[in-house]
CSV table of N, CA and C in Angstrom, one decimal:
chain,number,residue,atom,x,y,z
A,1,MET,N,18.7,-85.0,-21.3
A,1,MET,CA,19.3,-84.2,-20.6
A,1,MET,C,19.3,-84.4,-19.1
A,2,GLU,N,20.4,-84.8,-18.7
A,2,GLU,CA,20.4,-85.3,-17.1
A,2,GLU,C,19.8,-84.1,-16.3
A,3,GLY,N,20.5,-83.0,-16.5
A,3,GLY,CA,20.0,-81.7,-15.5
A,3,GLY,C,18.7,-81.2,-15.5
A,4,SER,N,17.9,-81.7,-16.6
A,4,SER,CA,16.7,-81.2,-16.7
A,4,SER,C,15.6,-82.1,-15.6
A,5,ALA,N,16.1,-83.1,-15.3
A,5,ALA,CA,15.2,-83.8,-14.2
A,5,ALA,C,14.9,-83.2,-13.1
A,6,ALA,N,16.0,-82.4,-12.3
A,6,ALA,CA,15.9,-81.9,-11.1
A,6,ALA,C,14.8,-80.5,-11.4
A,7,ASN,N,14.7,-80.0,-12.8
A,7,ASN,CA,13.8,-79.1,-12.8
A,7,ASN,C,12.5,-79.5,-13.0
A,8,VAL,N,12.5,-80.7,-13.5
A,8,VAL,CA,11.1,-81.3,-13.9
A,8,VAL,C,10.5,-81.7,-12.1
A,9,ARG,N,11.3,-82.0,-11.4
A,9,ARG,CA,10.5,-82.4,-10.2
A,9,ARG,C,10.4,-81.5,-9.3
A,10,THR,N,11.1,-80.1,-9.7
A,10,THR,CA,10.8,-78.9,-8.9
A,10,THR,C,9.4,-78.3,-9.4
A,11,GLU,N,8.8,-78.3,-10.8
A,11,GLU,CA,7.9,-77.9,-11.5
A,11,GLU,C,7.0,-78.8,-11.0
A,12,GLU,N,7.2,-80.0,-10.9
A,12,GLU,CA,5.7,-80.8,-10.4
A,12,GLU,C,5.6,-80.7,-9.2
A,13,LYS,N,6.4,-80.1,-8.1
A,13,LYS,CA,5.9,-79.8,-6.8
A,13,LYS,C,5.2,-78.3,-6.9
A,14,CYS,N,5.2,-77.5,-7.8
A,14,CYS,CA,4.5,-76.3,-7.9
A,14,CYS,C,3.4,-76.3,-8.8
A,15,GLY,N,2.8,-77.3,-9.1
A,15,GLY,CA,1.7,-77.6,-9.9
A,15,GLY,C,2.0,-77.4,-11.4
A,16,GLY,N,3.2,-77.6,-11.8
A,16,GLY,CA,3.5,-77.7,-13.2
A,16,GLY,C,4.4,-76.5,-13.8
A,17,ARG,N,4.6,-75.4,-12.6
A,17,ARG,CA,5.2,-74.4,-13.2
A,17,ARG,C,5.9,-73.8,-11.9
A,18,MET,N,6.7,-72.8,-12.2
A,18,MET,CA,7.7,-72.3,-11.1
A,18,MET,C,6.7,-71.1,-10.6
A,19,PRO,N,6.6,-70.7,-9.2
A,19,PRO,CA,5.7,-69.6,-8.8
A,19,PRO,C,6.4,-68.4,-8.9
A,20,THR,N,5.7,-67.5,-9.0
A,20,THR,CA,6.4,-66.0,-9.2
A,20,THR,C,6.5,-65.6,-8.0
A,21,THR,N,7.8,-64.6,-8.0
A,21,THR,CA,8.0,-63.9,-6.7
A,21,THR,C,6.7,-63.3,-5.7
A,22,ILE,N,6.0,-62.7,-6.6
A,22,ILE,CA,4.6,-62.4,-5.6
A,22,ILE,C,3.9,-63.5,-5.1
A,23,GLU,N,3.9,-64.7,-5.7
A,23,GLU,CA,3.1,-66.0,-5.3
A,23,GLU,C,4.0,-66.5,-4.2
A,24,LYS,N,5.1,-66.3,-4.0
A,24,LYS,CA,6.0,-67.0,-2.9
A,24,LYS,C,5.7,-66.0,-1.8
A,25,LEU,N,5.7,-64.5,-2.0
A,25,LEU,CA,5.3,-63.8,-1.1
A,25,LEU,C,4.0,-63.8,-0.4
A,26,TYR,N,3.2,-64.0,-1.4
A,26,TYR,CA,1.8,-64.3,-0.9
A,26,TYR,C,1.7,-65.5,0.3
A,27,GLN,N,2.3,-66.6,-0.4
A,27,GLN,CA,2.2,-67.7,0.5
A,27,GLN,C,3.0,-67.4,1.9
A,28,SER,N,4.2,-66.7,1.9
A,28,SER,CA,4.7,-66.4,3.1
A,28,SER,C,4.0,-65.6,3.9
A,29,VAL,N,3.1,-64.8,3.2
A,29,VAL,CA,2.1,-63.9,4.3
A,29,VAL,C,1.0,-64.8,4.8
A,30,ILE,N,0.4,-65.7,4.0
A,30,ILE,CA,-0.7,-66.5,4.0
A,30,ILE,C,-0.4,-67.5,5.4
A,31,CYS,N,0.8,-67.9,5.2
A,31,CYS,CA,1.3,-69.1,6.1
A,31,CYS,C,1.4,-68.6,7.5
A,32,GLY,N,2.0,-67.5,7.7
A,32,GLY,CA,1.9,-66.7,9.0
A,32,GLY,C,3.3,-67.2,9.8
A,33,MET,N,4.2,-67.9,9.1
A,33,MET,CA,5.5,-68.4,9.7
A,33,MET,C,6.5,-67.4,9.8
A,34,GLN,N,6.2,-66.2,8.9
A,34,GLN,CA,7.6,-65.5,9.1
A,34,GLN,C,7.0,-64.1,9.1
A,35,ASP,N,6.0,-63.8,9.8
A,35,ASP,CA,5.4,-62.6,10.0
A,35,ASP,C,6.5,-61.1,10.4
A,36,ASN,N,7.6,-61.7,11.3
A,36,ASN,CA,8.4,-60.7,11.3
A,36,ASN,C,9.9,-60.5,10.5
A,37,ASN,N,9.6,-61.3,9.3
A,37,ASN,CA,10.6,-61.4,8.3
A,37,ASN,C,10.5,-61.0,6.9
A,38,ILE,N,9.0,-60.2,6.8
A,38,ILE,CA,8.4,-59.7,5.5
A,38,ILE,C,9.4,-58.6,5.4
A,39,LYS,N,9.7,-58.0,4.4
A,39,LYS,CA,10.5,-56.7,4.1
A,39,LYS,C,9.3,-55.9,3.7
A,40,PHE,N,9.3,-54.5,4.0
A,40,PHE,CA,8.5,-53.5,4.0
A,40,PHE,C,8.1,-53.3,2.6
A,41,GLY,N,9.1,-53.0,1.7
A,41,GLY,CA,8.9,-52.9,0.4
A,41,GLY,C,8.0,-54.1,-0.2
A,42,ASP,N,8.6,-55.5,0.2
A,42,ASP,CA,7.8,-56.4,-0.5
A,42,ASP,C,6.6,-56.4,-0.2
A,43,LEU,N,6.2,-56.0,1.0
A,43,LEU,CA,4.8,-56.1,1.5
A,43,LEU,C,4.0,-54.8,0.6
A,44,GLN,N,4.8,-54.0,0.3
A,44,GLN,CA,3.8,-53.2,-0.4
A,44,GLN,C,3.9,-53.6,-1.9
A,45,SER,N,4.7,-54.0,-2.4
A,45,SER,CA,4.9,-54.8,-3.8
A,45,SER,C,3.6,-55.7,-3.9
A,46,LEU,N,3.5,-56.6,-3.0
A,46,LEU,CA,2.5,-57.6,-2.7
A,46,LEU,C,1.1,-56.9,-3.0
A,47,LEU,N,0.7,-56.0,-2.1
A,47,LEU,CA,-0.3,-55.5,-2.1
A,47,LEU,C,-0.8,-54.6,-3.6
A,48,ILE,N,0.2,-53.9,-4.2
A,48,ILE,CA,-0.1,-53.4,-5.4
A,48,ILE,C,-0.2,-54.4,-6.3
A,49,ALA,N,0.6,-55.8,-6.4
A,49,ALA,CA,0.3,-56.9,-7.6
A,49,ALA,C,-1.0,-57.4,-7.2
A,50,LEU,N,-1.7,-57.1,-5.9
A,50,LEU,CA,-2.8,-57.6,-5.8
A,50,LEU,C,-4.2,-56.9,-6.0
A,51,GLY,N,-3.6,-55.6,-6.7
A,51,GLY,CA,-4.6,-54.7,-7.0
A,51,GLY,C,-5.1,-53.6,-6.0
A,52,PHE,N,-4.4,-53.5,-5.0
A,52,PHE,CA,-4.6,-52.5,-3.9
A,52,PHE,C,-4.2,-51.1,-4.5
A,53,HIS,N,-4.7,-50.1,-4.0
A,53,HIS,CA,-4.2,-48.6,-4.3
A,53,HIS,C,-3.8,-48.4,-3.0
A,54,GLN,N,-2.5,-47.3,-3.1
A,54,GLN,CA,-2.3,-46.6,-2.1
A,54,GLN,C,-2.9,-45.3,-1.9
A,55,LYS,N,-3.8,-45.2,-0.7
A,55,LYS,CA,-4.4,-44.1,-0.6
A,55,LYS,C,-3.9,-42.6,-0.2
A,56,LYS,N,-3.0,-43.1,1.0
A,56,LYS,CA,-2.3,-41.9,1.4
A,56,LYS,C,-1.3,-42.5,2.3
A,57,ASN,N,-0.1,-41.5,2.7
A,57,ASN,CA,0.5,-42.1,3.9
A,57,ASN,C,0.7,-40.8,5.0
A,58,ASN,N,0.9,-40.9,6.1
A,58,ASN,CA,1.2,-40.2,7.2
A,58,ASN,C,2.2,-40.5,7.9
A,59,GLY,N,3.5,-40.0,7.8
A,59,GLY,CA,4.5,-40.4,8.3
A,59,GLY,C,5.2,-41.6,7.9
A,60,ASP,N,4.9,-42.8,8.9
A,60,ASP,CA,5.4,-44.0,8.5
A,60,ASP,C,4.2,-44.8,8.3
A,61,HIS,N,2.9,-44.5,8.5
A,61,HIS,CA,1.8,-45.2,8.0
A,61,HIS,C,1.1,-45.0,6.6
A,62,PHE,N,1.2,-46.4,5.9
A,62,PHE,CA,0.8,-46.3,4.6
A,62,PHE,C,-0.6,-47.0,4.4
A,63,LEU,N,-1.3,-46.3,3.8
A,63,LEU,CA,-2.9,-46.7,3.9
A,63,LEU,C,-3.1,-47.4,2.5
A,64,TYR,N,-3.9,-48.6,2.2
A,64,TYR,CA,-4.2,-49.4,0.9
A,64,TYR,C,-5.5,-49.3,1.1
A,65,ASN,N,-6.2,-49.4,-0.1
A,65,ASN,CA,-7.7,-49.9,-0.3
A,65,ASN,C,-7.5,-51.0,-1.4
A,66,TYR,N,-8.9,-51.7,-1.2
A,66,TYR,CA,-8.8,-52.5,-2.5
A,66,TYR,C,-10.1,-52.3,-3.1
A,67,PRO,N,-10.2,-52.4,-4.2
A,67,PRO,CA,-11.7,-51.9,-5.2
A,67,PRO,C,-12.9,-52.7,-4.5
A,68,GLY,N,-13.9,-51.7,-4.2
A,68,GLY,CA,-15.1,-52.6,-3.7
A,68,GLY,C,-15.2,-53.0,-2.3
A,69,ILE,N,-14.2,-52.6,-1.4
A,69,ILE,CA,-13.9,-52.9,-0.3
A,69,ILE,C,-13.8,-51.4,0.4
A,70,LYS,N,-14.6,-51.3,1.6
A,70,LYS,CA,-14.5,-50.0,2.4
A,70,LYS,C,-13.3,-50.0,3.1
A,71,ASN,N,-12.9,-50.9,4.0
A,71,ASN,CA,-11.9,-51.1,5.0
A,71,ASN,C,-10.6,-50.6,4.4
A,72,LEU,N,-9.6,-50.1,4.9
A,72,LEU,CA,-8.5,-50.0,4.6
A,72,LEU,C,-7.2,-50.7,5.1
A,73,ILE,N,-6.3,-50.8,4.6
A,73,ILE,CA,-5.0,-51.7,5.3
A,73,ILE,C,-4.2,-50.6,5.6
A,74,ASN,N,-3.7,-50.7,6.8
A,74,ASN,CA,-2.4,-49.7,7.2
A,74,ASN,C,-1.2,-50.5,7.4
A,75,ILE,N,-0.3,-50.3,6.8
A,75,ILE,CA,1.1,-50.9,6.9
A,75,ILE,C,2.2,-50.2,7.5
A,76,GLN,N,3.2,-50.5,8.4
A,76,GLN,CA,4.1,-49.7,8.7
A,76,GLN,C,5.5,-50.4,8.4
A,77,PRO,N,6.7,-49.6,8.4
A,77,PRO,CA,8.0,-50.3,8.7
A,77,PRO,C,8.2,-50.5,10.0
A,78,ASP,N,9.0,-51.2,10.6
A,78,ASP,CA,9.3,-51.4,11.9
A,78,ASP,C,10.3,-50.4,12.3
A,79,LYS,N,10.3,-49.7,13.5
A,79,LYS,CA,10.9,-48.7,13.8
A,79,LYS,C,12.6,-49.0,13.8
A,80,LYS,N,12.9,-50.2,14.5
A,80,LYS,CA,14.2,-50.6,14.7
A,80,LYS,C,14.9,-50.9,13.1
A,81,ASN,N,14.0,-51.4,12.5
A,81,ASN,CA,14.7,-51.8,11.4
A,81,ASN,C,13.5,-51.4,10.3
A,82,HIS,N,13.8,-50.1,9.7
A,82,HIS,CA,12.7,-49.9,8.3
A,82,HIS,C,12.6,-50.6,7.2
A,83,ALA,N,13.6,-51.5,7.0
A,83,ALA,CA,13.4,-52.5,5.7
A,83,ALA,C,12.4,-53.4,6.0
A,84,MET,N,11.8,-53.7,7.3
A,84,MET,CA,11.0,-54.8,7.6
A,84,MET,C,9.7,-54.3,7.8
A,85,ALA,N,8.5,-55.2,7.5
A,85,ALA,CA,7.2,-54.6,7.8
A,85,ALA,C,7.0,-55.0,9.4
A,86,LYS,N,6.2,-54.1,10.2
A,86,LYS,CA,5.9,-54.6,11.5
A,86,LYS,C,5.0,-55.9,11.6
A,87,GLY,N,5.5,-57.0,12.4
A,87,GLY,CA,4.8,-58.3,12.4
A,87,GLY,C,3.3,-58.2,12.5
A,88,TYR,N,2.8,-57.5,13.3
A,88,TYR,CA,1.4,-57.4,13.5
A,88,TYR,C,0.8,-56.8,12.6
A,89,ARG,N,1.5,-56.0,11.7
A,89,ARG,CA,0.9,-55.5,10.3
A,89,ARG,C,0.8,-56.4,9.3
A,90,VAL,N,1.3,-57.5,9.3
A,90,VAL,CA,1.7,-58.4,8.3
A,90,VAL,C,0.4,-59.4,8.8
A,91,ARG,N,0.4,-59.5,10.0
A,91,ARG,CA,-0.9,-60.3,10.5
A,91,ARG,C,-2.3,-59.8,9.9
A,92,GLN,N,-2.5,-58.5,10.2
A,92,GLN,CA,-3.6,-57.7,9.7
A,92,GLN,C,-3.6,-58.0,8.3
A,93,VAL,N,-2.5,-57.8,7.7
A,93,VAL,CA,-3.1,-57.9,6.1
A,93,VAL,C,-3.4,-59.6,5.6
A,94,ARG,N,-2.8,-60.4,6.2
A,94,ARG,CA,-3.1,-61.9,5.9
A,94,ARG,C,-4.6,-61.9,6.3
A,95,ASN,N,-5.1,-61.5,7.5
A,95,ASN,CA,-6.6,-61.7,7.9
A,95,ASN,C,-7.3,-61.0,6.9
A,96,PHE,N,-6.8,-59.8,6.4
A,96,PHE,CA,-7.9,-59.1,5.5
A,96,PHE,C,-7.8,-59.8,4.2
A,97,LEU,N,-6.8,-60.4,3.8
A,97,LEU,CA,-6.5,-61.3,2.3
A,97,LEU,C,-7.6,-62.4,2.5
A,98,LYS,N,-7.4,-63.1,3.7
A,98,LYS,CA,-8.3,-64.3,3.9
A,98,LYS,C,-9.9,-64.0,3.9
A,99,GLN,N,-10.2,-63.0,4.8
A,99,GLN,CA,-11.6,-62.6,5.1
A,99,GLN,C,-12.2,-62.1,3.7
A,100,ASN,N,-11.4,-61.5,2.7
A,100,ASN,CA,-11.9,-61.0,1.4
A,100,ASN,C,-11.7,-61.8,0.5
A,101,ASN,N,-11.1,-63.2,0.6
A,101,ASN,CA,-10.7,-63.9,-0.5
A,101,ASN,C,-10.0,-63.1,-1.7
A,102,ILE,N,-8.8,-62.7,-1.2
A,102,ILE,CA,-8.0,-62.0,-2.2
A,102,ILE,C,-6.7,-62.6,-2.2
A,103,GLY,N,-6.4,-62.9,-3.6
A,103,GLY,CA,-4.9,-63.8,-3.7
A,103,GLY,C,-4.5,-63.6,-5.2
A,104,PRO,N,-3.5,-63.7,-5.6
A,104,PRO,CA,-2.7,-63.7,-7.1
A,104,PRO,C,-3.6,-64.4,-7.9
A,105,GLY,N,-4.2,-63.6,-9.0
A,105,GLY,CA,-5.1,-64.2,-10.2
A,105,GLY,C,-6.4,-64.4,-9.7
A,106,GLU,N,-7.0,-63.4,-8.6
A,106,GLU,CA,-8.5,-63.4,-8.2
A,106,GLU,C,-8.9,-62.2,-8.4
């Protein structure tokens, strides 16, 4: 099959399999190239997929904790565009994930 050659090349670039949506989102957050282009709902989904639990929300502040770690993560939607997460909150999530070695499958 000629069409499958393109699929093989794509899979080779991704370590033999296609990355999941969560893995792609995780890479976007970790790379830091799109902090202002991460959807708020996607950021929430990423945190839940990584094992975080939503503690509470107060207005537009959503607090998450990770089992065994005392510190909380606070994320917010952007005031101008509620569909997007605030860029500086995405940076805080990235720093938290890196400092605590949290990622998909870990």
